[in-house]
Amino acid sequence: MARQGVGRLSHSVCLVLTCLSLALHLILALFCLSVLQTSCVIPPPSSCSSSLSFPGTVPHGKQGRSHSLSSQSSSHKLPVSRMNGDFTKMAAHIDHNVEASFNIVNEKEKDKKLIQTKMATKVSQWISSRSKLEALFSHPLYNLPRKHLLEDDWLLKLKPKNKGGDKERKCFLDNNKDGYDRANWTRSADTHPAWLRYHLGISRWELYDRNDPSVAEVTQQMATQRILSAVQKSGGTQLKLIMSFPNYGQALLKPMRQERDAETDFNLFYFSDFERHNAEIAAFHLDRVLGFCRIPPVVGRLINITREIRAITTDHKLSRTFFTSPVGNLCFHGQCEYYCSTENPVCGRPQVLEVSLASMLPDLSLAPRRSWRSPWRRSYSRTKLAPWEKNPDYCDTVKQTPPYNQGTRLVDLIDMVILDFLMSNMDRHHYETFEKFGNDTFLLHLDNGRAFGRHSVDEPSILVPLRQCCRIRRSTLMRLRLLSLPGFRLSDVMRESLSQDPLESVAPLLSVQHLSVLDRRLKTILKAVHTCLEHHDDVIHDDLQGYDVNLYRH
């Protein structure tokens, strides 16, 4: 009996010691795990949304869709202290927080080096995964202080209040029976539709503010709102329609005429090609990426030809041109100078058609525009050469001719030349400005349908104004240099920007070849500027005078 009691006691003691040992190991394991979790806390990235993010679209390389307009209005206007901070300061801030979290770990911890390695890897991955487009528009060069605007610097103005001040002026429209929204507009911007707020934001120096949420709202509405009316736009060489929406907004429609990756036939002259709907969309995005903001908002859309054109049009000339092709596709051709015939129809698949929709500018009765013939206009002849093609010193004459002999008109035109060269647009025979602002204003970059026709070759003649005049804005040059860096590569930010358009879900708006050629052409532009700087003194128009240029270097 005594031996059995001792044996039981020994067995119980061993069992207790075993349980105690397991408990100690478990506590030690939990302690180590808590230390590891504490040391791996990474400061969350700041919320910075790209101003190109339209509602209902997703930034490149990210999941989820954002339908918020208010976030776009507030997150882009960075305070000056933040504007001056670039990736270096951001990385320094991250390093400081990382070091603080490392201090939490016991210095005697054997796994500290391993933890530091994991931490550095995570921080590096976070930085590298940051959107290039967001980084670009967070750069100080894209957040320059805006010029102070006087009352006459706005294109449109609301009517002043009544002298008595007893009643506020209102604009009341009730065409509900025709499908239009009931409008009750006052002086308050909250009562205005997005297109009207966009029009009221046009100033002497820019068509729109990149941070204005109205621009994103306009594109979203053009892509989704019900179409109430479709009529052919008069004039022009190719088919274009004017589409009307329930909120009284209008858009210019250009249809898909050929496949997106189809290059312009080398046997065709530059004035003989179809206009491309995707070129209009891509030109709008490129204009924004370059920081110009001189092309009206453009968006892609899939429309039903029967329901959204044929059934609602009041244009009898247009309605007579509809027919069904031999393979059952619904087609039409309208009436215009070129390519409006049964041999060159616009056809759906079988009724669905890709189009571009460009927001209309204010009516000419409210904001008349002046058309200027470009000094480097092509001859539009199969045999004749233009004066600039025969005279290498042609720019000397231009510099002495109004309005190019003063102000910023010449460097404004060079900005347009750079845009055209990047997208290979040879069809820039005229440009327009708003009459109200005289010669001291920006140029409208309209009608870009013949861009992005060829990617296999570049057209050096487009750059002739830059090479002959050797003048360029400092801010433009610095942005071009920024876009040549790997962290802001032009082709990458364009790909990301275009990914936000609704038609990108159907197929890429620009082929890989068209995107990659942007980088090649950018190098050509920078090389041309470098050559100018080697041979001339007065090349840079310093529009950053008065600013600390070191803040904008990259």
Coordinates of C-alpha atoms in Angstrom, one line a residue:
M1 CA 0.0 0.0 0.0
A2 CA 2.8 2.4 0.9
R3 CA 4.5 1.8 -2.4
Q4 CA 1.3 2.4 -4.3
G5 CA 0.8 5.7 -2.5
V6 CA 4.3 6.9 -3.3
G7 CA 3.8 5.9 -7.0
R8 CA 0.6 7.9 -7.2
L9 CA 2.2 10.9 -5.6
S10 CA 5.1 10.8 -8.0
H11 CA 2.8 10.5 -10.9
S12 CA 0.7 13.5 -9.8
V13 CA 3.9 15.6 -9.2
C14 CA 5.1 14.8 -12.7
L15 CA 1.8 15.7 -14.2
V16 CA 1.7 19.1 -12.4
L17 CA 5.3 19.9 -13.5
T18 CA 4.4 19.0 -17.1
C19 CA 1.4 21.3 -17.1
L20 CA 3.4 24.1 -15.5
S21 CA 6.1 23.7 -18.2
L22 CA 3.5 23.8 -21.0
A23 CA 1.9 26.9 -19.5
L24 CA 5.2 28.7 -19.2
H25 CA 6.1 27.9 -22.8
L26 CA 2.6 29.2 -23.9
I27 CA 3.1 32.4 -22.0
L28 CA 6.5 32.9 -23.5
A29 CA 5.2 32.3 -27.0
L30 CA 2.3 34.8 -26.5
F31 CA 4.8 37.4 -25.2
C32 CA 7.1 37.0 -28.3
L33 CA 4.1 37.2 -30.6
S34 CA 2.9 40.4 -29.0
V35 CA 6.4 41.9 -29.4
L36 CA 6.5 41.0 -33.0
Q37 CA 3.1 42.5 -33.7
T38 CA 3.9 45.7 -31.8
S39 CA 7.1 46.3 -33.8
C40 CA 5.4 45.8 -37.2
V41 CA 2.9 48.6 -36.9
I42 CA 3.4 50.8 -40.1
P43 CA 1.9 54.3 -40.2
P44 CA -1.0 54.2 -42.6
P45 CA -0.5 56.1 -45.9
S46 CA -2.1 59.5 -46.2
S47 CA -5.3 59.6 -48.2
C48 CA -4.4 61.3 -51.5
S49 CA -6.8 60.8 -54.4
S50 CA -5.9 61.6 -57.9
S51 CA -7.8 64.5 -59.5
L52 CA -8.2 62.3 -62.5
S53 CA -10.3 59.8 -60.6
F54 CA -13.8 60.1 -62.0
P55 CA -16.8 58.8 -60.0
G56 CA -17.4 55.2 -60.8
T57 CA -13.9 54.4 -61.9
V58 CA -11.0 52.6 -60.4
P59 CA -7.4 53.8 -60.3
H60 CA -4.9 51.7 -62.0
G61 CA -3.7 48.8 -59.9
K62 CA -6.2 49.2 -57.1
Q63 CA -9.4 47.4 -56.2
G64 CA -12.7 49.0 -55.4
R65 CA -14.6 51.9 -57.0
S66 CA -15.0 55.3 -55.6
H67 CA -18.2 57.2 -56.2
S68 CA -17.4 60.2 -54.0
L69 CA -17.0 63.6 -55.6
S70 CA -16.4 65.5 -52.4
S71 CA -13.2 63.6 -51.7
Q72 CA -11.8 64.8 -55.0
S73 CA -12.5 68.4 -54.2
S74 CA -10.7 68.5 -50.9
S75 CA -7.8 66.1 -51.2
H76 CA -6.0 67.7 -54.1
K77 CA -5.5 71.2 -52.8
L78 CA -2.5 70.6 -50.7
P79 CA -1.2 73.2 -48.2
V80 CA 2.0 74.9 -49.0
S81 CA 4.0 73.0 -46.4
R82 CA 2.8 69.7 -47.9
M83 CA 3.3 70.9 -51.4
N84 CA 7.0 71.4 -50.7
G85 CA 7.4 67.9 -49.3
D86 CA 8.3 65.3 -51.9
F87 CA 9.1 61.6 -51.7
T88 CA 12.3 62.3 -49.7
K89 CA 10.4 64.0 -46.9
M90 CA 7.8 61.4 -46.9
A91 CA 10.4 58.6 -46.7
A92 CA 12.1 60.5 -43.8
H93 CA 8.8 60.7 -42.0
I94 CA 8.3 57.0 -42.4
D95 CA 11.9 56.2 -41.3
H96 CA 11.3 58.3 -38.1
N97 CA 8.1 56.3 -37.2
V98 CA 9.9 53.0 -38.0
E99 CA 12.7 53.9 -35.7
A100 CA 10.3 54.8 -32.9
S101 CA 8.5 51.5 -33.3
F102 CA 11.9 49.7 -33.2
N103 CA 12.6 51.3 -29.8
I104 CA 9.7 49.5 -28.3
V105 CA 11.5 46.2 -28.9
N106 CA 13.9 45.1 -26.2
E107 CA 17.5 45.8 -27.4
K108 CA 18.5 42.4 -26.2
E109 CA 15.9 40.7 -28.4
K110 CA 17.8 38.3 -30.6
D111 CA 15.3 38.6 -33.5
K112 CA 15.6 42.4 -33.8
K113 CA 17.6 42.3 -37.0
L114 CA 15.0 40.0 -38.6
I115 CA 12.2 42.4 -37.5
Q116 CA 14.0 45.4 -38.9
T117 CA 14.5 43.6 -42.2
K118 CA 10.8 42.7 -42.4
M119 CA 9.9 46.3 -41.5
A120 CA 12.1 47.9 -44.1
T121 CA 10.6 45.5 -46.7
K122 CA 7.1 46.5 -45.9
V123 CA 7.8 50.2 -46.0
S124 CA 9.6 49.7 -49.3
Q125 CA 6.7 47.8 -50.8
W126 CA 4.3 50.6 -49.6
I127 CA 6.3 53.3 -51.3
S128 CA 6.7 51.4 -54.5
S129 CA 3.0 50.6 -54.7
R130 CA 2.0 54.2 -54.5
S131 CA 0.1 55.4 -57.5
K132 CA 2.4 57.2 -60.0
L133 CA -0.6 59.4 -61.0
E134 CA -1.3 60.4 -57.4
A135 CA 2.4 61.1 -56.9
L136 CA 2.6 63.2 -60.0
F137 CA -0.4 65.4 -59.0
S138 CA 1.0 65.7 -55.5
H139 CA 4.2 67.1 -56.9
P140 CA 4.8 70.9 -56.3
L141 CA 5.0 71.5 -60.1
Y142 CA 1.3 70.5 -60.3
N143 CA 0.4 72.6 -57.3
L144 CA 1.8 76.0 -58.2
P145 CA 0.2 79.0 -56.5
R146 CA -2.6 80.2 -58.7
K147 CA -2.7 83.7 -60.0
H148 CA -5.0 86.2 -58.2
L149 CA -8.1 86.6 -60.4
L150 CA -9.9 89.9 -60.8
E151 CA -13.6 90.2 -61.7
D152 CA -12.8 90.6 -65.4
D153 CA -10.7 87.4 -65.4
W154 CA -13.7 85.2 -65.2
L155 CA -15.4 84.2 -68.5
L156 CA -18.9 84.3 -67.2
K157 CA -20.6 86.1 -64.4
L158 CA -23.9 85.7 -62.6
K159 CA -26.3 88.6 -62.9
P160 CA -26.0 90.9 -59.9
K161 CA -28.7 91.0 -57.2
N162 CA -31.6 93.4 -57.6
K163 CA -30.8 96.8 -56.2
G164 CA -33.6 96.6 -53.7
G165 CA -32.2 93.3 -52.5
D166 CA -35.7 92.0 -51.7
K167 CA -35.8 89.1 -54.1
E168 CA -33.1 86.9 -55.5
R169 CA -32.9 86.3 -59.3
K170 CA -33.9 82.8 -60.3
C171 CA -33.9 80.8 -63.5
F172 CA -36.9 78.4 -63.5
L173 CA -37.2 75.9 -66.3
D174 CA -40.0 73.3 -66.4
N175 CA -39.8 71.1 -69.5
N176 CA -40.5 67.9 -67.6
K177 CA -42.9 66.7 -70.3
D178 CA -39.9 66.6 -72.7
G179 CA -37.8 64.6 -70.3
Y180 CA -35.7 67.5 -68.9
D181 CA -35.2 68.0 -65.2
R182 CA -37.0 70.8 -63.5
A183 CA -34.5 73.6 -63.0
N184 CA -34.7 76.2 -60.3
W185 CA -31.3 77.9 -60.4
T186 CA -30.3 80.7 -58.1
R187 CA -27.0 82.5 -57.4
S188 CA -26.1 79.6 -55.1
A189 CA -23.7 77.1 -56.8
D190 CA -25.6 74.3 -55.0
T191 CA -28.5 74.8 -57.3
H192 CA -26.4 74.7 -60.5
P193 CA -25.9 71.5 -62.6
A194 CA -22.3 70.3 -63.0
W195 CA -21.8 71.7 -66.5
L196 CA -22.9 75.2 -65.4
R197 CA -20.4 75.1 -62.5
Y198 CA -17.7 74.0 -64.9
H199 CA -18.6 76.9 -67.3
L200 CA -18.6 79.4 -64.4
G201 CA -15.1 78.2 -63.5
I202 CA -13.5 79.2 -66.8
S203 CA -11.0 81.9 -66.3
R204 CA -8.4 83.9 -68.3
W205 CA -5.6 81.4 -67.5
E206 CA -7.2 78.0 -67.7
L207 CA -10.3 76.2 -69.0
Y208 CA -10.8 74.5 -65.6
D209 CA -9.1 73.9 -62.3
R210 CA -7.8 70.4 -62.1
N211 CA -9.0 70.2 -58.5
D212 CA -12.5 71.3 -59.4
P213 CA -14.9 68.4 -58.6
S214 CA -17.4 69.7 -61.2
V215 CA -15.1 68.4 -64.0
A216 CA -15.3 64.8 -62.7
E217 CA -19.0 65.2 -62.2
V218 CA -19.4 66.4 -65.8
T219 CA -17.6 63.4 -67.2
Q220 CA -19.6 61.0 -65.0
Q221 CA -22.9 62.5 -66.1
M222 CA -22.0 62.4 -69.8
A223 CA -21.1 58.7 -69.4
T224 CA -24.3 57.7 -67.6
Q225 CA -27.1 60.2 -68.1
R226 CA -30.1 59.5 -70.3
I227 CA -29.8 61.0 -73.8
L228 CA -32.8 63.1 -74.8
S229 CA -31.8 64.4 -78.1
A230 CA -29.3 63.7 -80.9
V231 CA -28.8 66.0 -83.9
Q232 CA -26.0 66.4 -86.4
K233 CA -23.6 69.3 -85.9
S234 CA -23.4 71.5 -88.9
G235 CA -20.0 72.2 -90.5
G236 CA -16.9 70.2 -90.2
T237 CA -15.4 67.6 -92.5
Q238 CA -16.6 64.5 -90.7
L239 CA -19.7 63.3 -88.9
K240 CA -20.4 64.7 -85.4
L241 CA -23.5 64.8 -83.3
I242 CA -24.7 67.0 -80.5
M243 CA -26.3 65.1 -77.6
S244 CA -28.6 66.7 -75.0
F245 CA -29.1 65.5 -71.4
P246 CA -31.9 65.9 -68.9
N247 CA -30.0 68.6 -66.9
Y248 CA -29.7 70.8 -70.0
G249 CA -26.1 69.8 -70.6
Q250 CA -24.8 69.0 -74.1
A251 CA -21.9 67.0 -75.5
L252 CA -20.2 66.6 -78.9
L253 CA -20.2 63.0 -80.0
K254 CA -17.6 61.5 -82.3
P255 CA -18.2 57.8 -83.3
M256 CA -15.8 54.9 -83.6
R257 CA -14.8 54.6 -87.2
Q258 CA -11.9 52.1 -87.1
E259 CA -10.2 49.8 -84.7
R260 CA -8.2 51.4 -81.9
D261 CA -4.9 49.7 -82.9
A262 CA -5.3 50.4 -86.6
E263 CA -2.5 52.7 -87.9
T264 CA -3.0 55.4 -90.4
D265 CA -2.3 54.1 -93.9
F266 CA 1.2 55.5 -94.9
N267 CA -0.2 56.2 -98.4
L268 CA -2.8 58.7 -97.0
F269 CA -2.1 62.4 -96.5
Y270 CA -2.6 63.8 -93.0
F271 CA -5.9 65.4 -94.0
S272 CA -7.3 62.2 -95.4
D273 CA -7.6 60.0 -92.3
F274 CA -10.7 59.2 -90.2
E275 CA -11.1 61.0 -86.9
R276 CA -10.7 58.7 -83.9
H277 CA -13.0 58.7 -80.9
N278 CA -10.3 57.3 -78.6
A279 CA -7.9 60.0 -79.8
E280 CA -10.2 62.6 -78.3
I281 CA -10.4 60.8 -75.0
A282 CA -6.6 60.2 -74.8
A283 CA -5.9 63.8 -75.8
F284 CA -7.9 65.1 -72.8
H285 CA -6.0 62.9 -70.4
L286 CA -2.6 63.8 -71.9
D287 CA -3.5 67.5 -71.7
R288 CA -4.2 67.1 -68.0
V289 CA -1.1 65.0 -67.4
L290 CA 1.0 67.7 -69.0
G291 CA -0.6 70.3 -66.6
F292 CA -2.2 72.4 -69.4
C293 CA -6.0 71.9 -68.7
R294 CA -7.0 73.4 -72.0
I295 CA -9.1 70.6 -73.5
P296 CA -12.8 70.3 -72.5
P297 CA -13.7 67.2 -70.5
V298 CA -14.1 64.1 -72.7
V299 CA -15.3 60.6 -71.8
G300 CA -16.0 57.4 -73.6
R301 CA -19.4 55.7 -73.7
L302 CA -21.2 52.7 -75.3
I303 CA -24.5 53.8 -76.8
N304 CA -27.4 52.0 -78.5
I305 CA -27.9 53.4 -82.0
T306 CA -31.6 52.6 -82.2
R307 CA -32.6 53.8 -78.7
E308 CA -30.2 56.7 -78.2
I309 CA -29.9 58.2 -81.7
R310 CA -32.4 56.9 -84.3
A311 CA -35.5 56.9 -82.0
I312 CA -35.0 60.3 -80.5
T313 CA -33.4 62.4 -83.3
T314 CA -35.4 65.3 -84.7
D315 CA -32.9 65.8 -87.5
H316 CA -34.6 64.6 -90.6
K317 CA -31.5 64.7 -92.7
L318 CA -29.8 62.4 -90.2
S319 CA -32.7 60.0 -89.9
R320 CA -32.8 59.4 -93.6
T321 CA -29.3 57.9 -93.6
F322 CA -29.9 54.9 -91.4
F323 CA -29.7 51.4 -93.0
T324 CA -28.9 47.8 -92.1
S325 CA -25.7 46.4 -93.4
P326 CA -25.5 43.0 -95.1
V327 CA -24.4 41.3 -91.9
G328 CA -27.3 42.8 -89.9
N329 CA -25.5 45.8 -88.2
L330 CA -27.4 49.1 -87.9
C331 CA -25.5 51.9 -89.7
F332 CA -25.9 55.6 -90.6
H333 CA -23.7 58.2 -92.2
G334 CA -25.3 61.6 -91.9
Q335 CA -24.3 64.5 -94.1
C336 CA -20.8 66.2 -94.1
E337 CA -18.0 67.1 -96.5
Y338 CA -16.1 63.8 -96.3
Y339 CA -16.8 60.2 -95.3
C340 CA -20.6 60.7 -95.1
S341 CA -21.8 58.0 -97.5
T342 CA -22.9 54.4 -97.6
E343 CA -19.3 53.6 -98.5
N344 CA -18.1 55.1 -95.3
P345 CA -20.8 54.4 -92.7
V346 CA -20.8 54.4 -88.9
C347 CA -22.0 50.9 -87.8
G348 CA -22.9 49.3 -84.5
R349 CA -22.2 45.8 -83.4
P350 CA -25.0 45.1 -84.1
Q351 CA -26.5 48.3 -82.5
V352 CA -23.9 49.1 -79.9
L353 CA -21.4 51.8 -80.8
E354 CA -18.4 53.2 -79.1
V355 CA -18.3 57.0 -79.0
S356 CA -16.4 59.9 -77.3
L357 CA -18.4 62.7 -75.7
A358 CA -16.8 66.1 -75.2
S359 CA -18.5 68.7 -73.0
M360 CA -19.7 71.7 -74.9
L361 CA -18.1 75.1 -74.3
P362 CA -20.4 78.0 -73.4
D363 CA -22.7 79.1 -76.2
L364 CA -21.1 81.6 -78.6
S365 CA -23.8 84.1 -77.8
L366 CA -22.5 84.2 -74.2
A367 CA -18.8 83.6 -74.8
P368 CA -17.7 84.3 -78.4
R369 CA -14.4 82.8 -79.5
R370 CA -11.9 84.0 -82.0
S371 CA -10.3 81.6 -84.4
W372 CA -6.6 82.1 -85.2
R373 CA -4.8 80.7 -88.2
S374 CA -1.7 78.9 -87.0
P375 CA 1.6 80.4 -88.4
W376 CA 2.8 76.8 -88.9
R377 CA -0.4 75.7 -90.7
R378 CA 0.3 73.1 -93.3
S379 CA -0.5 73.7 -96.9
Y380 CA -3.1 71.0 -97.1
S381 CA -1.9 70.4 -100.7
R382 CA -0.4 67.3 -102.2
T383 CA 2.3 69.4 -104.0
K384 CA 2.8 72.8 -102.3
L385 CA 5.0 73.5 -99.3
A386 CA 4.0 76.0 -96.5
P387 CA 6.3 79.0 -95.9
W388 CA 7.7 77.6 -92.7
E389 CA 8.8 74.4 -94.6
K390 CA 10.9 76.5 -97.0
N391 CA 12.4 79.1 -94.6
P392 CA 14.5 77.9 -91.6
D393 CA 14.4 81.4 -90.1
Y394 CA 10.6 81.6 -90.4
C395 CA 10.2 82.2 -86.7
D396 CA 12.1 85.4 -86.8
T397 CA 9.2 86.8 -88.8
V398 CA 6.6 85.3 -86.5
K399 CA 8.3 86.9 -83.4
Q400 CA 7.8 90.3 -84.9
T401 CA 4.1 89.8 -85.8
P402 CA 1.3 90.4 -83.3
P403 CA 0.2 88.7 -81.1
Y404 CA 3.4 86.7 -81.0
N405 CA 5.6 89.7 -80.5
Q406 CA 4.5 90.2 -76.8
G407 CA 3.0 88.4 -73.9
T408 CA 2.9 84.6 -73.7
R409 CA 1.2 83.8 -77.0
L410 CA 4.4 82.3 -78.5
V411 CA 5.1 79.9 -75.6
D412 CA 1.4 79.1 -75.4
L413 CA 1.7 77.9 -79.0
I414 CA 4.8 75.9 -78.2
D415 CA 2.8 74.2 -75.4
M416 CA 0.3 73.2 -78.0
V417 CA 3.1 72.0 -80.4
I418 CA 4.5 69.8 -77.6
L419 CA 1.1 68.2 -77.0
D420 CA 0.6 67.7 -80.8
F421 CA 4.0 66.1 -81.2
L422 CA 3.5 63.6 -78.3
M423 CA 0.2 62.4 -79.9
S424 CA 1.3 62.9 -83.5
N425 CA -1.4 65.4 -84.5
M426 CA -0.6 67.0 -87.8
D427 CA -4.0 68.6 -88.2
R428 CA -3.6 71.8 -86.1
H429 CA -4.4 74.4 -88.8
H430 CA -6.3 76.8 -86.4
Y431 CA -6.7 77.4 -82.7
E432 CA -9.2 79.4 -80.7
T433 CA -9.3 81.8 -77.7
F434 CA -12.1 83.5 -75.9
E435 CA -12.6 87.0 -77.3
K436 CA -13.3 88.5 -73.9
F437 CA -9.7 88.0 -72.8
G438 CA -8.1 89.5 -75.9
N439 CA -4.5 88.3 -76.6
D440 CA -3.6 87.8 -72.9
T441 CA -5.1 84.3 -72.3
F442 CA -4.6 80.6 -73.0
L443 CA -5.2 78.7 -76.2
L444 CA -8.0 76.1 -76.5
H445 CA -6.7 72.7 -77.6
L446 CA -9.8 71.6 -79.6
D447 CA -10.4 69.0 -82.2
N448 CA -7.9 66.2 -81.6
G449 CA -9.6 63.4 -83.6
R450 CA -6.6 62.9 -85.9
A451 CA -4.1 62.3 -83.1
F452 CA -2.6 58.9 -82.3
G453 CA -2.8 57.7 -85.9
R454 CA 0.7 56.3 -86.1
H455 CA 3.0 54.8 -83.5
S456 CA 5.7 53.2 -85.6
V457 CA 7.1 56.6 -86.8
D458 CA 7.3 60.1 -85.4
E459 CA 6.5 63.2 -87.4
P460 CA 9.5 65.6 -86.8
S461 CA 7.8 68.5 -88.7
I462 CA 5.3 69.0 -85.8
L463 CA 8.3 70.1 -83.7
V464 CA 9.5 72.7 -86.2
P465 CA 8.0 75.7 -84.2
L466 CA 10.0 74.6 -81.1
R467 CA 13.2 74.1 -83.1
Q468 CA 12.9 77.3 -85.1
C469 CA 11.8 79.6 -82.2
C470 CA 13.8 77.9 -79.3
R471 CA 11.3 79.2 -76.7
I472 CA 9.6 77.2 -73.9
R473 CA 8.0 77.9 -70.5
R474 CA 10.1 76.9 -67.5
S475 CA 7.2 75.2 -65.9
T476 CA 6.5 73.2 -69.0
L477 CA 10.1 72.1 -69.3
M478 CA 10.3 71.1 -65.7
R479 CA 7.2 69.0 -66.0
L480 CA 8.5 67.3 -69.1
R481 CA 11.7 66.5 -67.2
L482 CA 9.7 65.1 -64.3
L483 CA 7.7 62.9 -66.7
S484 CA 10.9 61.5 -68.1
L485 CA 11.9 60.0 -64.7
P486 CA 11.1 56.4 -63.9
G487 CA 8.9 57.3 -60.9
F488 CA 6.7 59.5 -63.0
R489 CA 7.1 57.9 -66.5
L490 CA 4.7 59.5 -69.0
S491 CA 3.5 56.2 -70.4
D492 CA 2.8 54.8 -67.0
V493 CA 0.8 57.8 -65.7
M494 CA -1.1 57.9 -69.0
R495 CA -2.0 54.2 -68.8
E496 CA -3.2 54.8 -65.2
S497 CA -5.2 57.9 -66.2
L498 CA -6.9 56.2 -69.2
S499 CA -7.8 53.2 -67.0
Q500 CA -10.4 55.4 -65.4
D501 CA -12.4 55.9 -68.5
P502 CA -15.5 53.6 -68.9
L503 CA -14.4 52.4 -72.4
E504 CA -11.2 51.0 -70.8
S505 CA -13.3 48.0 -69.6
V506 CA -14.0 47.2 -73.3
A507 CA -10.4 47.4 -74.5
P508 CA -7.4 49.6 -73.8
L509 CA -8.0 53.1 -75.2
L510 CA -4.4 53.3 -76.4
S511 CA -2.4 50.3 -77.5
V512 CA 0.9 49.4 -75.8
Q513 CA 2.8 50.7 -78.8
H514 CA 1.0 54.1 -78.6
L515 CA 1.8 54.4 -74.9
S516 CA 5.4 53.4 -75.2
V517 CA 6.0 55.9 -78.0
L518 CA 5.1 58.7 -75.7
D519 CA 8.3 58.1 -73.8
R520 CA 10.3 58.1 -77.0
R521 CA 8.8 61.3 -78.2
L522 CA 9.3 62.9 -74.9
K523 CA 13.0 62.3 -75.2
T524 CA 13.0 63.9 -78.6
I525 CA 11.4 67.0 -77.2
L526 CA 13.9 67.3 -74.4
K527 CA 16.8 66.7 -76.8
A528 CA 15.4 69.6 -79.0
V529 CA 15.3 71.9 -76.0
H530 CA 18.8 70.9 -75.0
T531 CA 20.1 71.7 -78.5
C532 CA 18.4 75.1 -78.2
L533 CA 20.0 75.8 -74.9
E534 CA 23.4 75.0 -76.4
H535 CA 23.0 77.6 -79.2
H536 CA 20.8 80.3 -77.7
D537 CA 20.6 82.3 -74.6
D538 CA 16.9 83.4 -74.4
V539 CA 15.3 80.0 -74.5
I540 CA 13.5 79.8 -71.2
H541 CA 10.4 81.9 -70.5
D542 CA 10.5 82.1 -66.8
D543 CA 6.9 81.8 -65.6
L544 CA 8.2 80.7 -62.2
Q545 CA 9.9 84.0 -61.5
G546 CA 9.3 85.0 -57.9
Y547 CA 9.1 81.4 -56.7
D548 CA 11.8 79.3 -55.1
V549 CA 12.7 77.1 -58.0
N550 CA 14.5 74.7 -55.8
L551 CA 11.2 73.7 -54.3
Y552 CA 10.1 72.4 -57.8
R553 CA 13.2 70.5 -58.7
H554 CA 13.1 66.7 -58.8

